PDB file of C-alpha atoms in Angstrom:
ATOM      1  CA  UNK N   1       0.000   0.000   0.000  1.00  0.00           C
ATOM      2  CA  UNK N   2       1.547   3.578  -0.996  1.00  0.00           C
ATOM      3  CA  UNK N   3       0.648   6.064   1.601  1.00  0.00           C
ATOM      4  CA  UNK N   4       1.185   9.519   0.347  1.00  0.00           C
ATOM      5  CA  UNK N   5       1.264  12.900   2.438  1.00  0.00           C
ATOM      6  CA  UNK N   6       1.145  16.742   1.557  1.00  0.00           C
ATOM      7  CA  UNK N   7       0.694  19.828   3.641  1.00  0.00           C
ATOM      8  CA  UNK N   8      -0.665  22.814   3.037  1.00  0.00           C
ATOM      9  CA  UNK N   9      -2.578  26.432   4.413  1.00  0.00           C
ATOM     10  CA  UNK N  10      -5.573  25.727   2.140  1.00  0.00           C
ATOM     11  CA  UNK N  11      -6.542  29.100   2.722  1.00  0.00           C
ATOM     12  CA  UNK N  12     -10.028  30.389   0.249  1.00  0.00           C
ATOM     13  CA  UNK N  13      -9.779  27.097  -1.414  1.00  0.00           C
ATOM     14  CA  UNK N  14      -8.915  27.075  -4.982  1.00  0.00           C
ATOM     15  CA  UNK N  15      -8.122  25.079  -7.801  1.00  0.00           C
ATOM     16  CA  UNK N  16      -4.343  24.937  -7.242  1.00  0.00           C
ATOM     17  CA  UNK N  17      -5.379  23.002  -4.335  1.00  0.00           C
ATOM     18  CA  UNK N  18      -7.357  20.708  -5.752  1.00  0.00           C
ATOM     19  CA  UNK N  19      -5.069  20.016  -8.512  1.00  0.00           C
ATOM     20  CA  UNK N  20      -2.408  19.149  -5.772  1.00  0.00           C
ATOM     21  CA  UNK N  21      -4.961  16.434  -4.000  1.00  0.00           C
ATOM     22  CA  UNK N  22      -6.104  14.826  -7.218  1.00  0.00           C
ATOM     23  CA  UNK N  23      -2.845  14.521  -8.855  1.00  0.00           C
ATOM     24  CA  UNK N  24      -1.741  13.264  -5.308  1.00  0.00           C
ATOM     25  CA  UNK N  25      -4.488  10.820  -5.345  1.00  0.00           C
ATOM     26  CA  UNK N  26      -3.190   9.232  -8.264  1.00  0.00           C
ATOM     27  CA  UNK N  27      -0.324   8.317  -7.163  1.00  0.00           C
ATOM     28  CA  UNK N  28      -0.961   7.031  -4.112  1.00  0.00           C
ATOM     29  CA  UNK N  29      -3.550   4.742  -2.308  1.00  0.00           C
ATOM     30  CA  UNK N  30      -3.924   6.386   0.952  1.00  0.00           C
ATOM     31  CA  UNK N  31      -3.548  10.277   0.998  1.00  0.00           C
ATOM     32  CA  UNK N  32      -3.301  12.217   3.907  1.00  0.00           C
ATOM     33  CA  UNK N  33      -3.559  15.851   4.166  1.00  0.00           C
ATOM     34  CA  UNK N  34      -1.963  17.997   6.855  1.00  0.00           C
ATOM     35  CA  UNK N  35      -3.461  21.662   7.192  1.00  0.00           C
ATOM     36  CA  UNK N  36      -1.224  24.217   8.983  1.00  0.00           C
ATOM     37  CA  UNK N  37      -2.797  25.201  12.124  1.00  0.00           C
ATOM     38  CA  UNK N  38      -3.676  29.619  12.286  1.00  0.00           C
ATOM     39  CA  UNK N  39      -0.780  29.286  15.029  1.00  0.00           C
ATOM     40  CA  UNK N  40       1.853  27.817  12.798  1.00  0.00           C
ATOM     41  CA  UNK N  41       0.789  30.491   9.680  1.00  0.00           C
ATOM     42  CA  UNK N  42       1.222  33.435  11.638  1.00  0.00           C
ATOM     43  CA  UNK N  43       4.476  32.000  12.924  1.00  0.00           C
ATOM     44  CA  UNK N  44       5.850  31.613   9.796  1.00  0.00           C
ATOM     45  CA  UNK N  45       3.757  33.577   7.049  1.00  0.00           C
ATOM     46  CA  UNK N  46       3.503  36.697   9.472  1.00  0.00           C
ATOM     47  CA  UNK N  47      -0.058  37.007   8.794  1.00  0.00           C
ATOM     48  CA  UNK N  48      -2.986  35.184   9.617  1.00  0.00           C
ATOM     49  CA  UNK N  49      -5.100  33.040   7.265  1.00  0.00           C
ATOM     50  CA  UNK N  50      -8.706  34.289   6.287  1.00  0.00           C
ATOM     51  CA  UNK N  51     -10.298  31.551   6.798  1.00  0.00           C
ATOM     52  CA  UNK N  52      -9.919  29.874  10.240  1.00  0.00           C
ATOM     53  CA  UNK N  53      -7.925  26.831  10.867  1.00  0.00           C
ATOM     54  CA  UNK N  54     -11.359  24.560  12.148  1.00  0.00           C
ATOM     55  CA  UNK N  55     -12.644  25.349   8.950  1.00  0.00           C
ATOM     56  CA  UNK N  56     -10.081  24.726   6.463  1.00  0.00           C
ATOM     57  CA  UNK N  57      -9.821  21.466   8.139  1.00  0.00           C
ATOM     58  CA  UNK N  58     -13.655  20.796   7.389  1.00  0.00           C
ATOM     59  CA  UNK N  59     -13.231  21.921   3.316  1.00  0.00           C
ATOM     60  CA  UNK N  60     -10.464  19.801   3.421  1.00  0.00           C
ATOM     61  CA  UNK N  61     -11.992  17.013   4.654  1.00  0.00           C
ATOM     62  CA  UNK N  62     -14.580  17.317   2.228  1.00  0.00           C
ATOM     63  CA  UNK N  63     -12.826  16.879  -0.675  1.00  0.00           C
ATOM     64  CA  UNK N  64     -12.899  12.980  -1.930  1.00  0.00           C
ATOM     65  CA  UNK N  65      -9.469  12.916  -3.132  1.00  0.00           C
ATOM     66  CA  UNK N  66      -7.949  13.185   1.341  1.00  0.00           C
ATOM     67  CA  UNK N  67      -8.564   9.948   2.838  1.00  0.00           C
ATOM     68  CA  UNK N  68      -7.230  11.267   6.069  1.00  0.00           C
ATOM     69  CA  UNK N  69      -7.151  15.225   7.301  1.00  0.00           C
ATOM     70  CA  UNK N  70      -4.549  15.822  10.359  1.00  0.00           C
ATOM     71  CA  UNK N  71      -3.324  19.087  11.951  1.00  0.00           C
ATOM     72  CA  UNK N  72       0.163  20.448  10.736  1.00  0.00           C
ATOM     73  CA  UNK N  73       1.507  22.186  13.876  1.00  0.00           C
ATOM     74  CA  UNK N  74       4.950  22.818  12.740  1.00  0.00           C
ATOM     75  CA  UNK N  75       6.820  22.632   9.365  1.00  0.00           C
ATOM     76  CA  UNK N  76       9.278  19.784  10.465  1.00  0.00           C
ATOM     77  CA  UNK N  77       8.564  17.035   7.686  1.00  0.00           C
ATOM     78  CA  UNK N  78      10.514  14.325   8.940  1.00  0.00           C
ATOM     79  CA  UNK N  79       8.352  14.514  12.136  1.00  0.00           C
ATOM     80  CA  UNK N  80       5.391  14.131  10.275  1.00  0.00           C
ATOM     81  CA  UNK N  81       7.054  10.878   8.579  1.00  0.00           C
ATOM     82  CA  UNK N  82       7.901   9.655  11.570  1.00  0.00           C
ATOM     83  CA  UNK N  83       4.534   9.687  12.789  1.00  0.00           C
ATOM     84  CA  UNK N  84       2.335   8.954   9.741  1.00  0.00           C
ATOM     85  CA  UNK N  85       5.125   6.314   8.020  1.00  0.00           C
ATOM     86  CA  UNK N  86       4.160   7.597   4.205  1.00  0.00           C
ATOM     87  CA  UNK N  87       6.247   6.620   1.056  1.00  0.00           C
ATOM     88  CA  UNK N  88       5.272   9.847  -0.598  1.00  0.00           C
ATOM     89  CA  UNK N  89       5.413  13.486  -0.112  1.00  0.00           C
ATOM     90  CA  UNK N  90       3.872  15.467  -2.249  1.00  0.00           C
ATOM     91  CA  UNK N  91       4.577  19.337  -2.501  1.00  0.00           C
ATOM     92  CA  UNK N  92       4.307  22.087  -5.251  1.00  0.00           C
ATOM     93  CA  UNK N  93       7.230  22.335  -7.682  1.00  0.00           C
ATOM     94  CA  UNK N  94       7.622  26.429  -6.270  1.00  0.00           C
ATOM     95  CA  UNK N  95       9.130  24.777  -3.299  1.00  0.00           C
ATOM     96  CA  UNK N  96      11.885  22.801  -5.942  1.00  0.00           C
ATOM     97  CA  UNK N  97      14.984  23.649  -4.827  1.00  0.00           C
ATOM     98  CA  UNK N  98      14.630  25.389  -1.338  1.00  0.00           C
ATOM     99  CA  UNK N  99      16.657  24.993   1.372  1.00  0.00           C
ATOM    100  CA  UNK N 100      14.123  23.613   3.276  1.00  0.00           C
ATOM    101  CA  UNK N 101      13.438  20.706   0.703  1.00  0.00           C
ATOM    102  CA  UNK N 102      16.564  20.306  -0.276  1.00  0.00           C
ATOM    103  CA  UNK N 103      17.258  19.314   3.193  1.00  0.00           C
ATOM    104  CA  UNK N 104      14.048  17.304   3.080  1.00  0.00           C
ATOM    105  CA  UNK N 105      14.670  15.734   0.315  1.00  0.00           C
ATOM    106  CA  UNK N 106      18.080  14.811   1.915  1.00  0.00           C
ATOM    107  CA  UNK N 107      16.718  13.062   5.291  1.00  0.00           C
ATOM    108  CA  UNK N 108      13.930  11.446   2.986  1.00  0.00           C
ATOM    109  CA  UNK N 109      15.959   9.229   0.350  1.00  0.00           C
ATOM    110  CA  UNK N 110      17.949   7.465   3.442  1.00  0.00           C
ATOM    111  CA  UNK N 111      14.462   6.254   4.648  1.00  0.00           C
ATOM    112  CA  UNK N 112      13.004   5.587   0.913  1.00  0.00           C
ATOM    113  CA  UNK N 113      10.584   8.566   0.939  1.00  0.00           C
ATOM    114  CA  UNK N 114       9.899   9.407  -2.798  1.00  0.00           C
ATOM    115  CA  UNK N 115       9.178  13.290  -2.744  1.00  0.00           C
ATOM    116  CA  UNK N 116       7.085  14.581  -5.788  1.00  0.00           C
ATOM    117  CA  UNK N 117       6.533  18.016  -6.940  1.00  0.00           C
ATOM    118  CA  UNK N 118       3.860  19.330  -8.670  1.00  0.00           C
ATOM    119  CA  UNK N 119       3.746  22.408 -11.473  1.00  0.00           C
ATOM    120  CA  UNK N 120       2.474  25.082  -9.532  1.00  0.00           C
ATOM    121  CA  UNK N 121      -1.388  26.259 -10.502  1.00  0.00           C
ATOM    122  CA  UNK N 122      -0.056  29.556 -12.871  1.00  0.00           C
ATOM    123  CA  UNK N 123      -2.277  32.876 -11.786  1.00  0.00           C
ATOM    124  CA  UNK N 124      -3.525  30.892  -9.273  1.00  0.00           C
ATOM    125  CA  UNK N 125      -3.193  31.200  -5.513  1.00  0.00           C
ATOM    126  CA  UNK N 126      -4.473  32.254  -2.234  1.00  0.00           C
ATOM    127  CA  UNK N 127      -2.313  35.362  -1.846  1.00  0.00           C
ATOM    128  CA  UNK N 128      -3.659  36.257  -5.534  1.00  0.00           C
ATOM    129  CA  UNK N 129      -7.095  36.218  -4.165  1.00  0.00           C
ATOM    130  CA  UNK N 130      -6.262  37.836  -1.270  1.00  0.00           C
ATOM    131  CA  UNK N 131      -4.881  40.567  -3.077  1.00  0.00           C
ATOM    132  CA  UNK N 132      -7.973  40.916  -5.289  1.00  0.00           C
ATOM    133  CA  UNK N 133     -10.514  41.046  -2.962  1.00  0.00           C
ATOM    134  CA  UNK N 134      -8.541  43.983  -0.922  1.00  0.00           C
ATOM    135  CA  UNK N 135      -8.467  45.758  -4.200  1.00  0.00           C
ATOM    136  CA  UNK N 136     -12.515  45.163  -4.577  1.00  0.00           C
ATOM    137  CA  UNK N 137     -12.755  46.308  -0.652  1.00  0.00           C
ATOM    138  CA  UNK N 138     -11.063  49.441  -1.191  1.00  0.00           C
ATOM    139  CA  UNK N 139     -13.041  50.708  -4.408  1.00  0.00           C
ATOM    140  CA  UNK N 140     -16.007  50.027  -2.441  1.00  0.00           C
ATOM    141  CA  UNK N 141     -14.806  51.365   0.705  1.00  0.00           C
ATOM    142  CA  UNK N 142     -13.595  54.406  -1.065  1.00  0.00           C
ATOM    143  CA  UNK N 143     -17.185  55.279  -2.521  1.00  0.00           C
TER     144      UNK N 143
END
């Protein structure tokens, strides 16, 4: 059985998300899906999410393609490994390359963790939305 794990905000939902589950999914015959708790965002984003931690967990959770939803309370993949025991780690290709998953990627091969990336969802993402909906707020504020 291939267990397969990725982590994510999931903040305002959007298809970059999804595409990371499905494709996921695929690959793998258990997925489970770690959402950052508001804590863990603000400690490392510097901001808070818009949508609050209980319920990102519930969208989540919805979604057919996560067979199990867990809390991620601090970035520290190897932790999560330890704990869950998956084969896979899936993660968007923007990460490619980082210090922090180079060093992932590291730890992983000397335990046989295969970590995939995914092509990241082009004009698509949460802080995109974010941005456009302040924009909308402020014309209509400014009326």
């Amino acid at each position: 059985m291939i267990i397969g794990y990725t982590a994510g905000v999931f903040d305002l939902f959007h298809v970059g998300h999804l595409n990371i589950l499905k494709k996921a999914k695929a690959q793998c015959d258990h997925l489970i899906v770690a959402v950052s708790t508001d804590e863990l965002v603000q400690e490392y984003k510097r901001k808070a999410p818009v949508i609050c931690f209980e319920e990102r967990m519930e969208i989540v959770k919805a979604i057919r393609y996560a067979d199990e939803v867990v809390p991620q309370v601090n970035r520290d993949k190897f932790a999560a490994w330890e704990k869950y025991h998956f084969n896979k780690m899936f993660v968007g290709d923007d990460w490619k390359g980082s210090p922090l998953f180079n060093e992932v990627e590291k730890k992983f091969s000397a335990v046989g963790v295969e970590v995939v990336y995914f092509p990241y969802t082009k004009g698509t993402s949460s802080t995109i939305l974010k941005e456009t909906l302040s924009k909308i707020n402020e014309s209509i504020s400014s009326r």
